[in-house]
XYZ file of C-alpha atoms in Angstrom:
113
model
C -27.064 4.039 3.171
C -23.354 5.407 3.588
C -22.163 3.198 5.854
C -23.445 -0.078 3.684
C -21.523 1.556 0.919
C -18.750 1.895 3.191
C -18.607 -1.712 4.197
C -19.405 -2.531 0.347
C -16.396 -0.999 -1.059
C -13.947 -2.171 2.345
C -15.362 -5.553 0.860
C -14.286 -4.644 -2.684
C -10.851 -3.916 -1.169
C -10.490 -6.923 0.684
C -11.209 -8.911 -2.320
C -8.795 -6.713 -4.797
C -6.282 -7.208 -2.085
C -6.622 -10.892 -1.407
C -6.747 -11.275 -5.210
C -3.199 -9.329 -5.452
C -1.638 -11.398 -2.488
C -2.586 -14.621 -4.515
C -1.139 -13.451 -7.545
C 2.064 -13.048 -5.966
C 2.260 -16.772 -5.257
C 1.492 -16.374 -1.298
C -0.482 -19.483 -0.428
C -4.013 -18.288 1.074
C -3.881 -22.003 3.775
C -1.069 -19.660 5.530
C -2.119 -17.295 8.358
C 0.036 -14.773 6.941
C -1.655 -14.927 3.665
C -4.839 -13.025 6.056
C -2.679 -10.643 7.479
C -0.524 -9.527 4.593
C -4.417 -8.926 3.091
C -5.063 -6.837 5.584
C -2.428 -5.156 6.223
C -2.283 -4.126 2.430
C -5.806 -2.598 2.797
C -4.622 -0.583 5.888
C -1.503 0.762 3.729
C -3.565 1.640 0.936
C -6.430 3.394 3.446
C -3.409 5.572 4.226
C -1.989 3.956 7.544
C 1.690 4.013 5.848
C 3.547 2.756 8.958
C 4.302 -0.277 8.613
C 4.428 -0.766 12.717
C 0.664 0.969 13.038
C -0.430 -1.564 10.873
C 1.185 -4.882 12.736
C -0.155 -3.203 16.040
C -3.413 -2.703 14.829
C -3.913 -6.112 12.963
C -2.563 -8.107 16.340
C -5.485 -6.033 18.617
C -7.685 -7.200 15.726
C -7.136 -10.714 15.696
C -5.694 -10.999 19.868
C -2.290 -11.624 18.833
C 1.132 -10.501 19.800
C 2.514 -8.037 17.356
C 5.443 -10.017 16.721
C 2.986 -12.720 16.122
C 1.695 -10.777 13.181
C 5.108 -10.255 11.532
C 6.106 -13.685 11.718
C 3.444 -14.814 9.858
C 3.511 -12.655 7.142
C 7.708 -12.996 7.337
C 7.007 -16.664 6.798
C 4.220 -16.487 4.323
C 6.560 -13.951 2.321
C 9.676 -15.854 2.674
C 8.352 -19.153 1.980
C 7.453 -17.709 -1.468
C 10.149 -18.862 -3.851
C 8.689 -17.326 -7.017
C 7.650 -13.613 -5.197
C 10.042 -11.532 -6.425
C 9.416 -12.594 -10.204
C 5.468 -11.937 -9.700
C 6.158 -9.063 -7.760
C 7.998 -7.457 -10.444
C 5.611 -8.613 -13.083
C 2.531 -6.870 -11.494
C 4.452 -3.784 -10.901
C 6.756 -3.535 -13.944
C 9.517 -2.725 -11.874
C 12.374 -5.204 -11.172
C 12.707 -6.397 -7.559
C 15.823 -8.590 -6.585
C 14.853 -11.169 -3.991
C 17.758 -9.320 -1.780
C 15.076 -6.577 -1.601
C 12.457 -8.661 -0.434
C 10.831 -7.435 2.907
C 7.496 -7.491 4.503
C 7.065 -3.442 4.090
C 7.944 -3.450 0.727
C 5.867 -6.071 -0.443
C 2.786 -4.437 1.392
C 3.553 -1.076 -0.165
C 4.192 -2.255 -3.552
C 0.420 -3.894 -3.159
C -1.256 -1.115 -2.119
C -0.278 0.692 -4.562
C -1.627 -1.781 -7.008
C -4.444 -1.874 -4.231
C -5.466 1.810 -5.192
């Protein structure tokens, strides 16, 4: 019964993450919409390297690790309006200069948890 509720709430996260990634403007077609999902889950489980969690996502998915950052480097990049939402959801004001792959998956989890 514990490990059901296990998957159940991983599930829960997933979907709390996914629904936080969207409301930053990241468009879900992009494979680094998936991997920015994930690797906000992973953050917010407590893996709080940022390098764990690109290693760890690309033996997931068979991927480079580089591969990984890319993606979400594009997906976050190509987000004109990020740093506006960003700061919305967390109240605190994020210049677009500041905009980086860890601190957009940090800033998530914590909205994750």
């Amino acid at each position: 019964m514990e490990n059901n509720q296990t998957n159940r709430n991983d599930y829960d996260m997933i979907d709390k993450a996914s629904t936080l990634v969207k409301r930053c403007g990241i468009a879900p077609c992009l494979n680094g919409y998936d991997y920015l999902t994930e690797a906000v889950v992973m953050y917010a489980k407590g893996i709080h390297k940022v390098t764990d969690i690109y290693s760890k996502i690309a033996d997931e998915t068979s991927r480079q690790t580089k591969s990984i950052i890319r993606s979400i480097d594009y997906a976050i990049k190509g987000t004109n309006d990020l740093p506006d939402n960003l700061s919305a959801m967390t109240g605190v004001e994020i210049p677009l200069s500041d905009i980086r792959n860890s601190l957009v998956i940090s800033h998530l989890a914590l909205l994750l948890k």
